[in-house]
Tab-separated table of N, CA and C in Angstrom:
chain	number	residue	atom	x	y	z
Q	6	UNK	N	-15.196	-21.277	0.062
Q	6	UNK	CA	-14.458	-20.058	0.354
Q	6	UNK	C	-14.497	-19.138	-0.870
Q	7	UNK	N	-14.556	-17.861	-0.469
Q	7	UNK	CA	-14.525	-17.047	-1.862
Q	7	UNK	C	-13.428	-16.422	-2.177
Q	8	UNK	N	-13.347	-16.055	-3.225
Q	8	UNK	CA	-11.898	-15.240	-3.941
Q	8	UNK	C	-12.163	-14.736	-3.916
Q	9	UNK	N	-13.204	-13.627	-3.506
Q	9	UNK	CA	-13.041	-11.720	-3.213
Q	9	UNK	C	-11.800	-11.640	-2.179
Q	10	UNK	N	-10.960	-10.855	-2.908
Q	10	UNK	CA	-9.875	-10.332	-1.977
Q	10	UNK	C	-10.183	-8.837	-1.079
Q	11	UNK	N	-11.002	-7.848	-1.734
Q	11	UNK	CA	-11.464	-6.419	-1.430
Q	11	UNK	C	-12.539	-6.342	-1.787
Q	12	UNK	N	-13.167	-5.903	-1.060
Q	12	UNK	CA	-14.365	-5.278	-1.361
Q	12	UNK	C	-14.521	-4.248	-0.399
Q	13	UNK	N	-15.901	-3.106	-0.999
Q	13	UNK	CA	-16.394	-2.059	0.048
Q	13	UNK	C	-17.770	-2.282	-0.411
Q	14	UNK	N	-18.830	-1.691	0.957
Q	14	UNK	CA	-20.027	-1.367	0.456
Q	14	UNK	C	-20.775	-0.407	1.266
Q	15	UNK	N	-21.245	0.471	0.202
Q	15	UNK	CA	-21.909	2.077	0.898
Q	15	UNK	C	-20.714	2.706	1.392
Q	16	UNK	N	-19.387	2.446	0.487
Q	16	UNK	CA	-18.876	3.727	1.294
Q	16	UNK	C	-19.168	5.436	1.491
Q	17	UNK	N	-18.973	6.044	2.113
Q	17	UNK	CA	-19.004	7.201	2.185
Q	17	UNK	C	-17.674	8.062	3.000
Q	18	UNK	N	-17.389	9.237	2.619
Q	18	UNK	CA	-16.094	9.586	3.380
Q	18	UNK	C	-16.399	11.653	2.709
Q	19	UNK	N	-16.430	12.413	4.077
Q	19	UNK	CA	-16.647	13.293	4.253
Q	19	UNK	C	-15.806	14.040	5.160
Q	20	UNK	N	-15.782	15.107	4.788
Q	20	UNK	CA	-14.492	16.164	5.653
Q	20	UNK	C	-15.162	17.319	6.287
Q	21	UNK	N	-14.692	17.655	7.209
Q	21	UNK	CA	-15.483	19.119	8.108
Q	21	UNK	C	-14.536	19.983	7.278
Q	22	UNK	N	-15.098	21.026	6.514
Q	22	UNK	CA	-14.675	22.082	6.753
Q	22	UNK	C	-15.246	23.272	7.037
Q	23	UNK	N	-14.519	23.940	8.197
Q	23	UNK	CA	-15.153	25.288	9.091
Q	23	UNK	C	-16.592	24.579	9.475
Q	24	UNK	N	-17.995	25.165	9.038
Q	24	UNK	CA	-18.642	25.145	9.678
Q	24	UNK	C	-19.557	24.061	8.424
Q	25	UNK	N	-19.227	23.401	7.463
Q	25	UNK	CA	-19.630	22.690	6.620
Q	25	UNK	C	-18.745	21.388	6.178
Q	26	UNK	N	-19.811	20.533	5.449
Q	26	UNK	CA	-19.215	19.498	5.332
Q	26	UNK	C	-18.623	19.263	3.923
Q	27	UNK	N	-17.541	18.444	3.727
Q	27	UNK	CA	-17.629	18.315	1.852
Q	27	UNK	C	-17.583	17.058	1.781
Q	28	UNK	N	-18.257	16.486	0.701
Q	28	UNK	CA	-18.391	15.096	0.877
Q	28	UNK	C	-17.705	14.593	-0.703
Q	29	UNK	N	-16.677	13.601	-0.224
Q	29	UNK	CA	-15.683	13.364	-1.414
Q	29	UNK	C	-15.945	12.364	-1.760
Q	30	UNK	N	-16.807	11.180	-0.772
Q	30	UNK	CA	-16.806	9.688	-1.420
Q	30	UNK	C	-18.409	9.566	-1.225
Q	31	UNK	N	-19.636	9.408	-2.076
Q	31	UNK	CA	-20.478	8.865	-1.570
Q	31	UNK	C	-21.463	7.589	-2.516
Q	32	UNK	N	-21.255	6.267	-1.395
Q	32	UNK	CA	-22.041	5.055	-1.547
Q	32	UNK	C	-21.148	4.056	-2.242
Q	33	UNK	N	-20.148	4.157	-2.726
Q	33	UNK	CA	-18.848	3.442	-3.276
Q	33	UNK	C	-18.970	1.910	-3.139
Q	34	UNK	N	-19.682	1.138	-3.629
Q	34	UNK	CA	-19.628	0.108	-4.142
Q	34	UNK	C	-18.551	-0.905	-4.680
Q	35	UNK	N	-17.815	-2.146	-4.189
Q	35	UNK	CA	-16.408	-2.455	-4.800
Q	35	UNK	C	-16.076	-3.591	-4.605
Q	36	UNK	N	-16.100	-4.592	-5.480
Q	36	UNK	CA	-15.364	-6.192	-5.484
Q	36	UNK	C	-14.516	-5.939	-6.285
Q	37	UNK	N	-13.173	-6.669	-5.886
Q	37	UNK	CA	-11.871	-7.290	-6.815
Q	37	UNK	C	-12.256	-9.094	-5.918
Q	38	UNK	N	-11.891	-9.352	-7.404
Q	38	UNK	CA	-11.473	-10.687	-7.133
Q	38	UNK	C	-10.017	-11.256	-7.071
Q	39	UNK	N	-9.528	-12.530	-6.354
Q	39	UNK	CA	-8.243	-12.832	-6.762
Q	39	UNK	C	-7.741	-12.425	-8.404
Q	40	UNK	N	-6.384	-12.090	-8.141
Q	40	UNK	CA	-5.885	-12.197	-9.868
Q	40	UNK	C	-6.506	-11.183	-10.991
Q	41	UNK	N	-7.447	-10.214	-10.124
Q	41	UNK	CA	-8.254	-9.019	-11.111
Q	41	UNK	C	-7.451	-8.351	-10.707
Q	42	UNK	N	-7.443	-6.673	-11.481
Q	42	UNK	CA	-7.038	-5.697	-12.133
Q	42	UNK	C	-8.286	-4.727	-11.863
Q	43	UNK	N	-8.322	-3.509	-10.931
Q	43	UNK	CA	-8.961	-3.134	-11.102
Q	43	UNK	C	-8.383	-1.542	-11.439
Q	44	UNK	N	-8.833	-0.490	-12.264
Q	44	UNK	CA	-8.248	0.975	-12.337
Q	44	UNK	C	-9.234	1.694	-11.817
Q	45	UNK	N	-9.192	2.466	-10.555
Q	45	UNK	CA	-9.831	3.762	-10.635
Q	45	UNK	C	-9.066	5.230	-11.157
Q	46	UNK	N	-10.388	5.761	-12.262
Q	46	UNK	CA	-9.848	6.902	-13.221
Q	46	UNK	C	-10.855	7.784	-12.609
Q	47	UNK	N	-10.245	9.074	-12.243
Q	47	UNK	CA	-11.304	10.480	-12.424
Q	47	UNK	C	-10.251	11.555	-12.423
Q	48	UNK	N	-11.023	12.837	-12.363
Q	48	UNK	CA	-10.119	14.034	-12.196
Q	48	UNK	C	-9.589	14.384	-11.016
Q	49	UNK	N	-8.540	14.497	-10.792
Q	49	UNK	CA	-7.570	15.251	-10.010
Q	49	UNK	C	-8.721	15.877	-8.937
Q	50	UNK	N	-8.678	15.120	-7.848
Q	50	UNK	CA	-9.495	15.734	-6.428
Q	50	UNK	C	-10.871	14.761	-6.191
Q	51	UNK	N	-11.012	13.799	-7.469
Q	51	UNK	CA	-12.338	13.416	-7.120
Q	51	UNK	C	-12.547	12.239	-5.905
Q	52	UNK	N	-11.612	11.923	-5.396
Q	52	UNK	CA	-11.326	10.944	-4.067
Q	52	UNK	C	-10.522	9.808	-4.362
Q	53	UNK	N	-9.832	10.001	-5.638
Q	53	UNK	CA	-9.680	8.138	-5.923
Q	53	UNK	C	-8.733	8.167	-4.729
Q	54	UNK	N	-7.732	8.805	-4.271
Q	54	UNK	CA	-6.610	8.795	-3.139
Q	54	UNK	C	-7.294	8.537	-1.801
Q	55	UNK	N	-8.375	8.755	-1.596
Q	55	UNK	CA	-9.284	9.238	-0.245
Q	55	UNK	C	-9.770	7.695	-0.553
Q	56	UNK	N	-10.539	7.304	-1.387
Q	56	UNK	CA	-11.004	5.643	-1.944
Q	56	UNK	C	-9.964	4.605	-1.667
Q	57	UNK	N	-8.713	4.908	-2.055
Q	57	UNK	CA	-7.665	4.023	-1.722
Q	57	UNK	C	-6.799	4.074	-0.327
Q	58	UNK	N	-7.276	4.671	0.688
Q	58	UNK	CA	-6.886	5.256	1.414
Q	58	UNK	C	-7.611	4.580	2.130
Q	59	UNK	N	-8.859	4.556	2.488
Q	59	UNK	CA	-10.090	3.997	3.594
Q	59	UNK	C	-9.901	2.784	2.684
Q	60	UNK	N	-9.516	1.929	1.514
Q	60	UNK	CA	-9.470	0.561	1.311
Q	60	UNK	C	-8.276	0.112	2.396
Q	61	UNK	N	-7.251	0.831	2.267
Q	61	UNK	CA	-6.131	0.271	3.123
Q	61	UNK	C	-6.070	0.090	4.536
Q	62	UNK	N	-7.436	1.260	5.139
Q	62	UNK	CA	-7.617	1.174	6.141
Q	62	UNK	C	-6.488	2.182	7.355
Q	63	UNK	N	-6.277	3.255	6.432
Q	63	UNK	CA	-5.083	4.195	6.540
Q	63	UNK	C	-6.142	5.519	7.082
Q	64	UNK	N	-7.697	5.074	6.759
Q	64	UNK	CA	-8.795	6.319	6.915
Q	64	UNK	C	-9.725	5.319	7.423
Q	65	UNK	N	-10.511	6.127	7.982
Q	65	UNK	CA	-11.672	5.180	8.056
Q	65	UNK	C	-13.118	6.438	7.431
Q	66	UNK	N	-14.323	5.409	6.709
Q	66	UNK	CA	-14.906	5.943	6.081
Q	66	UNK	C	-15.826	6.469	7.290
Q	67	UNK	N	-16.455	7.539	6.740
Q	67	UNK	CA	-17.933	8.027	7.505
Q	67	UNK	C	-18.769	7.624	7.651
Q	68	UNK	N	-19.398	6.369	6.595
Q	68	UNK	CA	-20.398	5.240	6.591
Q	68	UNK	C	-19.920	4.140	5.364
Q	69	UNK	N	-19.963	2.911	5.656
Q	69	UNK	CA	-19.843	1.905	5.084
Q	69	UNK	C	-18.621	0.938	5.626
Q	70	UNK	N	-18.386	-0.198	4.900
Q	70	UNK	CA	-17.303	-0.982	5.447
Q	70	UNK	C	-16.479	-1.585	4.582
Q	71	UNK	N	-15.546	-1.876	4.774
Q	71	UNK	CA	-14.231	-2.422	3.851
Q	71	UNK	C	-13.981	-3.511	4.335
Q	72	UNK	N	-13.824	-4.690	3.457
Q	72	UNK	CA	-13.428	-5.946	3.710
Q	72	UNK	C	-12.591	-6.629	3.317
Q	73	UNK	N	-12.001	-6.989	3.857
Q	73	UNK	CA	-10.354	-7.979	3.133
Q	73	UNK	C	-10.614	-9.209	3.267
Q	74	UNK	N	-10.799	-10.105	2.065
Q	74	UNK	CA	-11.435	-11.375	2.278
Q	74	UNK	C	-12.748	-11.062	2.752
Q	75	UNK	N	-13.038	-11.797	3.457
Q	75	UNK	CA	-14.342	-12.137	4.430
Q	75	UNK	C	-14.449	-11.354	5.458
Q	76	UNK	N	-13.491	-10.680	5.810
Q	76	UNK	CA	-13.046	-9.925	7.152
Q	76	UNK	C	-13.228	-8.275	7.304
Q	77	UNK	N	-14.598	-7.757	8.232
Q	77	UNK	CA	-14.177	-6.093	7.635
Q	77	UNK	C	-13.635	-5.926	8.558
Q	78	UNK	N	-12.595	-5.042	8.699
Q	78	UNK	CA	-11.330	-4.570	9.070
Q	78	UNK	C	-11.745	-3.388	9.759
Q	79	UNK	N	-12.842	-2.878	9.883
Q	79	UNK	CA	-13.520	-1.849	11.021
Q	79	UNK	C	-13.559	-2.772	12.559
Q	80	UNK	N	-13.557	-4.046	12.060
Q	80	UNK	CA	-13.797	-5.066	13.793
Q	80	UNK	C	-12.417	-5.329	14.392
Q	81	UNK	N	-11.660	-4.663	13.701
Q	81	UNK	CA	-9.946	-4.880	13.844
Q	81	UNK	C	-9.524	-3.824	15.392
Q	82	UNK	N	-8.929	-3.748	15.992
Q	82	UNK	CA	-7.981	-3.036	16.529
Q	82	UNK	C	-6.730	-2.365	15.394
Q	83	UNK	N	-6.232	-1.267	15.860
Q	83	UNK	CA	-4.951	-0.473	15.329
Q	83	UNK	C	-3.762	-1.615	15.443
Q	84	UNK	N	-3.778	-2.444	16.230
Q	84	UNK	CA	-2.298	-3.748	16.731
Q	84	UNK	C	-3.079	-4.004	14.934
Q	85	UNK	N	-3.711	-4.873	14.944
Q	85	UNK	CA	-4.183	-6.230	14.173
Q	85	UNK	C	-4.485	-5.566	13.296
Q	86	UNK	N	-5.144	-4.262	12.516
Q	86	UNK	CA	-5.262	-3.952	11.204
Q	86	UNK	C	-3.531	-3.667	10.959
Q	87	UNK	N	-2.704	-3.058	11.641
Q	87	UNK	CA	-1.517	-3.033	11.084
Q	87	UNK	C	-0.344	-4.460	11.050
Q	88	UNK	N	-1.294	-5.476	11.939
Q	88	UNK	CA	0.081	-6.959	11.809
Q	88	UNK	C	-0.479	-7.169	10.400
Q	89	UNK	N	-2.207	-6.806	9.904
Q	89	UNK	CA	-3.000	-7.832	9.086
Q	89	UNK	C	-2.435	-6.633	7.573
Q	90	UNK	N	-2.295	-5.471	7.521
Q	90	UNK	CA	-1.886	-4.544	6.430
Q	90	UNK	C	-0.112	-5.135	6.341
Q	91	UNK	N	0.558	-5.151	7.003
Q	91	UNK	CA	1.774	-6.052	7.101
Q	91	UNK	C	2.067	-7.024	6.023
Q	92	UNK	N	1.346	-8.019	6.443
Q	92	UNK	CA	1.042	-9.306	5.567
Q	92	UNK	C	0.771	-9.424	4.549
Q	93	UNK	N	-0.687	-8.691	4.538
Q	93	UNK	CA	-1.333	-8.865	3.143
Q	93	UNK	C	-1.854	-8.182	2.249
Q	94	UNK	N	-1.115	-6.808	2.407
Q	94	UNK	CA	-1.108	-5.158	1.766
Q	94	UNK	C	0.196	-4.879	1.390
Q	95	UNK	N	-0.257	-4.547	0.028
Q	95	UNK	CA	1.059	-3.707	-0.446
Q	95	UNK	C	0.370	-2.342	-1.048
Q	96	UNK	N	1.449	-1.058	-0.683
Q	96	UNK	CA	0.796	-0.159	-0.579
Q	96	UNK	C	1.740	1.079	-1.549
Q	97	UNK	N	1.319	1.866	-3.187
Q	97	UNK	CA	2.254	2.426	-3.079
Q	97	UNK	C	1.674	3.727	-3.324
Q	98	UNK	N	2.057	4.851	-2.517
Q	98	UNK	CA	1.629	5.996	-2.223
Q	98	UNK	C	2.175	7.146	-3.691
Q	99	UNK	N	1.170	8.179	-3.427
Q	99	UNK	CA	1.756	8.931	-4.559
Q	99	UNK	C	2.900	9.892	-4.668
Q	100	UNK	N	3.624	9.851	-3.279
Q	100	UNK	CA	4.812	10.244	-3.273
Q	100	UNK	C	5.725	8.436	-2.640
Q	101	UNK	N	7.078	9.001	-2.505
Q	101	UNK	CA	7.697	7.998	-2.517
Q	101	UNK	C	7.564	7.441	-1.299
Q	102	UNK	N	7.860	8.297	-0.373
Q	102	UNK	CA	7.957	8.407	1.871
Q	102	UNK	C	8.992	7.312	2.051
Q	103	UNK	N	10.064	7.000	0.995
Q	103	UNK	CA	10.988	6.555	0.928
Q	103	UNK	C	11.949	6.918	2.376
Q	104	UNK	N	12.356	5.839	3.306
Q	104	UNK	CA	13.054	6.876	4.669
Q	104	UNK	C	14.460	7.085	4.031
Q	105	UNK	N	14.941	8.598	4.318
Q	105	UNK	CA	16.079	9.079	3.428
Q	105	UNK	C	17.126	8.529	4.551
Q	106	UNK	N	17.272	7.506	5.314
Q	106	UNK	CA	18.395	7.193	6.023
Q	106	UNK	C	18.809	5.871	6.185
Q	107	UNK	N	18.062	5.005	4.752
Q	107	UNK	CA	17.889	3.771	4.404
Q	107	UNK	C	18.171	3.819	3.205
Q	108	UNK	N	18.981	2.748	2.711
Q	108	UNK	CA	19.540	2.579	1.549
Q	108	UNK	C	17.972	1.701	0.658
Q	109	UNK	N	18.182	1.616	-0.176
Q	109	UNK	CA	16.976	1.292	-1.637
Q	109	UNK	C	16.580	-0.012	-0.892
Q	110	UNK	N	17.798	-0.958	-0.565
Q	110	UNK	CA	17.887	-2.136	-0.143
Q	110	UNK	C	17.092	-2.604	1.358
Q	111	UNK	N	17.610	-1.724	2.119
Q	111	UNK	CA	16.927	-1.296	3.332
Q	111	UNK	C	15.251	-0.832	3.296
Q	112	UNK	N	14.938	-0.125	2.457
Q	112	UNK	CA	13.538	0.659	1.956
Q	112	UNK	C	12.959	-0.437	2.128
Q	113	UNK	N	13.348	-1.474	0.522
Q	113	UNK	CA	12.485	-2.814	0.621
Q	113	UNK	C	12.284	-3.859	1.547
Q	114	UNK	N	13.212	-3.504	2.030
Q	114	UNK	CA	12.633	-4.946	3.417
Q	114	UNK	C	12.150	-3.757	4.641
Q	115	UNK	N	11.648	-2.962	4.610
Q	115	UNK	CA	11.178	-2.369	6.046
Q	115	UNK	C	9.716	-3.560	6.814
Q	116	UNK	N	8.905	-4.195	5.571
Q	116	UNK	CA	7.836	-4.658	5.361
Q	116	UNK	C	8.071	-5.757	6.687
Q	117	UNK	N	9.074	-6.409	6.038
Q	117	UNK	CA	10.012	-7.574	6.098
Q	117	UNK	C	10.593	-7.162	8.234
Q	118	UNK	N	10.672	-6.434	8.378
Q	118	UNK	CA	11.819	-5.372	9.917
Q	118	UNK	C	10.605	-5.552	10.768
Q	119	UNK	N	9.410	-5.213	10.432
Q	119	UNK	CA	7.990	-4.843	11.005
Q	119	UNK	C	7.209	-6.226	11.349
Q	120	UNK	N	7.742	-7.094	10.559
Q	120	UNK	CA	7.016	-8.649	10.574
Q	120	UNK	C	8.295	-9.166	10.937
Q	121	UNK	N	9.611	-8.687	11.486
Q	121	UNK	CA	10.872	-9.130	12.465
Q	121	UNK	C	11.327	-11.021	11.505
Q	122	UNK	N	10.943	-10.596	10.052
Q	122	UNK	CA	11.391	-11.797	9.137
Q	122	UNK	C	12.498	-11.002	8.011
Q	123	UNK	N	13.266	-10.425	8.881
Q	123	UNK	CA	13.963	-9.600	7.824
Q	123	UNK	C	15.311	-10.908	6.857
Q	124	UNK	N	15.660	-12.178	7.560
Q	124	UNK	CA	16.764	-13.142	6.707
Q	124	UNK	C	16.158	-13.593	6.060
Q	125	UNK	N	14.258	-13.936	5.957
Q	125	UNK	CA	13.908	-14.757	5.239
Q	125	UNK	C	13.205	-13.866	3.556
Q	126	UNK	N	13.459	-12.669	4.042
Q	126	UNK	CA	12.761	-11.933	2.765
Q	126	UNK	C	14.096	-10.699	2.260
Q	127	UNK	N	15.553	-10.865	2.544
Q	127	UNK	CA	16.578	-10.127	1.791
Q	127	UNK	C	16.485	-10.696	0.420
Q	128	UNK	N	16.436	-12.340	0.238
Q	128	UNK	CA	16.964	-12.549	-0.956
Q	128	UNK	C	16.136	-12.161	-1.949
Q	129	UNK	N	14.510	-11.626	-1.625
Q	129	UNK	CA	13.305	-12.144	-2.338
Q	129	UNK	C	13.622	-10.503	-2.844
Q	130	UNK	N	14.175	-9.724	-2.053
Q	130	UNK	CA	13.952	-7.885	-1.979
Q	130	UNK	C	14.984	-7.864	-2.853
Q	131	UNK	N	16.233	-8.536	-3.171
Q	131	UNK	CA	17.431	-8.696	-3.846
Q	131	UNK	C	16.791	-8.587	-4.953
Q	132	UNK	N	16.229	-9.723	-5.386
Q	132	UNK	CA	15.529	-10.377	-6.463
Q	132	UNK	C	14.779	-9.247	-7.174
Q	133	UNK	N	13.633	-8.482	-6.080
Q	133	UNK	CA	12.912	-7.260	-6.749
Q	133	UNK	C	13.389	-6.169	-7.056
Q	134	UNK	N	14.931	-5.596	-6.761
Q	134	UNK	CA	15.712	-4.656	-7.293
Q	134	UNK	C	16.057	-5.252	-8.595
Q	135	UNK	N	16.141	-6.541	-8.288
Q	135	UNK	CA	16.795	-7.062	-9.750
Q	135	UNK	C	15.892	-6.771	-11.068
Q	136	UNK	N	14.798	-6.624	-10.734
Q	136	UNK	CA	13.691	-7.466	-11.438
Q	136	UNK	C	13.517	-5.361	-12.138
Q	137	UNK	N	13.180	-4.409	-11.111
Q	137	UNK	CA	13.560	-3.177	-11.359
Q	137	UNK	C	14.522	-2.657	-11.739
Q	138	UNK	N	15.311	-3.326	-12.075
Q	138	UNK	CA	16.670	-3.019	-13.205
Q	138	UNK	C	17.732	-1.613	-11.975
Q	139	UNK	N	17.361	-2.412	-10.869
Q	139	UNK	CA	17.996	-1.203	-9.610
Q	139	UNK	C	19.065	-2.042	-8.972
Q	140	UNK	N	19.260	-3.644	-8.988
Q	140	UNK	CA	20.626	-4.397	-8.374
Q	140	UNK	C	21.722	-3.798	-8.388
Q	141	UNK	N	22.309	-2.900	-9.016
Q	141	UNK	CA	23.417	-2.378	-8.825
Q	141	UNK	C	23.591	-0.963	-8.087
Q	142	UNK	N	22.251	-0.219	-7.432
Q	142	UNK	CA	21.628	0.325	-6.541
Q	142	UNK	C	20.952	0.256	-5.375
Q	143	UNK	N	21.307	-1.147	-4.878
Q	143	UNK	CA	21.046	-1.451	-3.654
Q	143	UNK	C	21.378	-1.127	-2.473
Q	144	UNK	N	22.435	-0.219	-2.616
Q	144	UNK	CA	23.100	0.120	-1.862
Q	144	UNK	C	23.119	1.682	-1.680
Q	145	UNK	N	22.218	2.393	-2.482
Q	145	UNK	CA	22.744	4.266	-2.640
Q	145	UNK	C	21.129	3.981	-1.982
Q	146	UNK	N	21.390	5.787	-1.308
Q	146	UNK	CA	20.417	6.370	-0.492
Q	146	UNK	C	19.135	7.005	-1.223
Q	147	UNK	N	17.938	7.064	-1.086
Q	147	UNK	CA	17.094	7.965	-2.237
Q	147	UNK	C	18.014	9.186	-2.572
Q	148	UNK	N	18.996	10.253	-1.788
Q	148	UNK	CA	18.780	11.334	-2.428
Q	148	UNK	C	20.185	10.607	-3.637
Q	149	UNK	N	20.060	9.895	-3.934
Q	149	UNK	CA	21.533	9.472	-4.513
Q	149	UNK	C	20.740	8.540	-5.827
Q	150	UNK	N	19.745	8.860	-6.158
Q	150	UNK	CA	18.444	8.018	-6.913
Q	150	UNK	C	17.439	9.043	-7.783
Q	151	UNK	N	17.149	9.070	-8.785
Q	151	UNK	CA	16.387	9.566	-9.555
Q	151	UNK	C	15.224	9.657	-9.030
Q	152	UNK	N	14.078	10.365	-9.627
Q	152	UNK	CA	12.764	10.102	-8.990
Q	152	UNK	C	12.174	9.111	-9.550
Q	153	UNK	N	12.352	8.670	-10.262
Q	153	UNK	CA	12.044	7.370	-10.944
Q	153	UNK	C	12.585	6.058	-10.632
Q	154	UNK	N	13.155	6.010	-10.312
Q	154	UNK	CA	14.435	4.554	-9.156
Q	154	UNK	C	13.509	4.964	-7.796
Q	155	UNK	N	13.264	6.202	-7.344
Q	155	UNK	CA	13.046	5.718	-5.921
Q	155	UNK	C	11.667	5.063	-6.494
Q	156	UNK	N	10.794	5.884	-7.081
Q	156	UNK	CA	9.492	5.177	-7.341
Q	156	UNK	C	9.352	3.579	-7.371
Q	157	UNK	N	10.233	3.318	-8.609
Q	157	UNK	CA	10.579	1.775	-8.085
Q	157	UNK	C	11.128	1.031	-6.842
Q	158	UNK	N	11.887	1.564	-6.237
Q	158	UNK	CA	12.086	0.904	-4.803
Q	158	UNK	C	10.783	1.300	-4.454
Q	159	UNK	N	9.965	2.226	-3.880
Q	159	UNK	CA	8.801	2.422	-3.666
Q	159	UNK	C	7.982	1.020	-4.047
Q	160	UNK	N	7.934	1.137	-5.247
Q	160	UNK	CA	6.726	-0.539	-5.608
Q	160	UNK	C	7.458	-1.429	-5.574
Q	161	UNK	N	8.749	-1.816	-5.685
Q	161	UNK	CA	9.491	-3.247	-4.849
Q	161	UNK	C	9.385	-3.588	-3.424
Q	162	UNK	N	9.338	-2.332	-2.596
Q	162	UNK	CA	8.582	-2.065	-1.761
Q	162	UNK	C	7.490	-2.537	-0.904
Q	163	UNK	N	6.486	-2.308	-1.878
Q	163	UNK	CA	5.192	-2.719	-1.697
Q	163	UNK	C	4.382	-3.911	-1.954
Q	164	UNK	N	6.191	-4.628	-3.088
Q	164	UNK	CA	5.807	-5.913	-3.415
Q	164	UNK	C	6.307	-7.277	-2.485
Q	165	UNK	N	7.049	-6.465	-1.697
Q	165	UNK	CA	8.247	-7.106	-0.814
Q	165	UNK	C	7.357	-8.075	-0.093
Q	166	UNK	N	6.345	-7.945	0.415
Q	166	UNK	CA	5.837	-8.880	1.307
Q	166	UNK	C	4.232	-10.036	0.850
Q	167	UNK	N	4.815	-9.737	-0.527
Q	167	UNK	CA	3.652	-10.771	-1.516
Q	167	UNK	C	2.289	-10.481	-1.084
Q	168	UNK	N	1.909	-9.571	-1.580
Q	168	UNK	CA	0.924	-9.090	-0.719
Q	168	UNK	C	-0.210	-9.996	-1.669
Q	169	UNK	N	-1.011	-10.181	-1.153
Q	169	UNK	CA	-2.616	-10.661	-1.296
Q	169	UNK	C	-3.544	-9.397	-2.204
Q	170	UNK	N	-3.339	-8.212	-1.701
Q	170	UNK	CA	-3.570	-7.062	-1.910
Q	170	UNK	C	-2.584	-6.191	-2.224
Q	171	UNK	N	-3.314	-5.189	-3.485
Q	171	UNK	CA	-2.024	-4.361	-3.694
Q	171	UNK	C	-2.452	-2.938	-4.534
Q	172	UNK	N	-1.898	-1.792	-3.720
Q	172	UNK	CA	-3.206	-0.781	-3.853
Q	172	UNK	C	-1.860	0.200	-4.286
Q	173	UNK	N	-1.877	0.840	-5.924
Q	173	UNK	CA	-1.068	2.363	-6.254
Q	173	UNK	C	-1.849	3.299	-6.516
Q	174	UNK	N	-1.208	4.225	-5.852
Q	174	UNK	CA	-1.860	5.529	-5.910
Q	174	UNK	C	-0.849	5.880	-6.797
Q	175	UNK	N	-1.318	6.424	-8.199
Q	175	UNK	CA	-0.481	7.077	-9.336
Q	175	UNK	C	0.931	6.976	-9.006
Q	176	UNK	N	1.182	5.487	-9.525
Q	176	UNK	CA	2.345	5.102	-9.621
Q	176	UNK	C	3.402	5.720	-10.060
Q	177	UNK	N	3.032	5.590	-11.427
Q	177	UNK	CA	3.547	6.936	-12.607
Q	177	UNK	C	3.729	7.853	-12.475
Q	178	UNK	N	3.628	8.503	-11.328
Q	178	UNK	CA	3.232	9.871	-11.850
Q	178	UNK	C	4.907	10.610	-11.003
């Protein structure tokens, strides 16, 4: 069995606009292994968001395929890429999309609501506020939260369901 967790190959990913095309991703090449670290760096527009985006399977590319494990996730249905992004994706976007009618506490287990295992993953979501120095904020709403606290519920978030995979879009930022 292999420890590639992600990979792509030949991606490509292109946009209509008006009567032309612009092409943001082309031939994208990509192994992570278990337990690697990988950074994509470029300038502001060059696709890394659009790259991490068709990895998650949130896009789909114009040519090439994305694989999770052994598995490309183009042979998936919309049910089964989202039970299988569930499981074994953690995902944190470059805004927060924090739902403003859910407490911090609530945020982190949505993962947890969606996979209907919400008693067996409170204590673990407890634990990751803790761990974000936010436990005594488990309870206030984003607008009641810095932009920096939600960010962290955001990646407690994304960590909530131990993901296998785990994809930030400018965390930091």
């Amino acid at each position: 069995m292999s420890d590639i967790v992600l990979s792509a190959h030949g991606l490509q990913r292109s946009y209509a606009q008006g009567t032309s095309h612009i092409s943001v991703l082309q031939g994208v090449d990509l192994q992570v292994n278990a337990g690697e670290t990988v950074a994509i760096v470029g300038a502001s527009g060059s696709g890394k968001s659009s790259l991490l985006h068709l990895l998650a399977g949130l896009d789909t590319p114009t040519q090439g395929e994305v694989f999770w494990g052994e598995d490309a996730i183009a042979r998936w249905g919309a049910a089964e890429l989202g039970r299988r992004r569930n499981q074994h994706l953690g995902f944190v976007f470059q805004f927060h999309y924090l739902l403003p009618e859910l407490t911090a506490l609530e945020n982190v287990l949505m993962p947890a609501r969606k996979a209907k295992e919400l008693s067996h993953r409170k204590d673990y979501a407890l634990h990751l506020l803790n761990e974000f120095e936010l436990a005594n904020k488990a309870h206030r709403y984003p607008r009641q939260l810095s932009g920096g606290e939600q960010q962290r519920v955001t990646i407690a978030r994304a960590l909530s369901n131990r993901p296998k995979i785990l994809l930030l879009d400018e965390p930091t930022g």
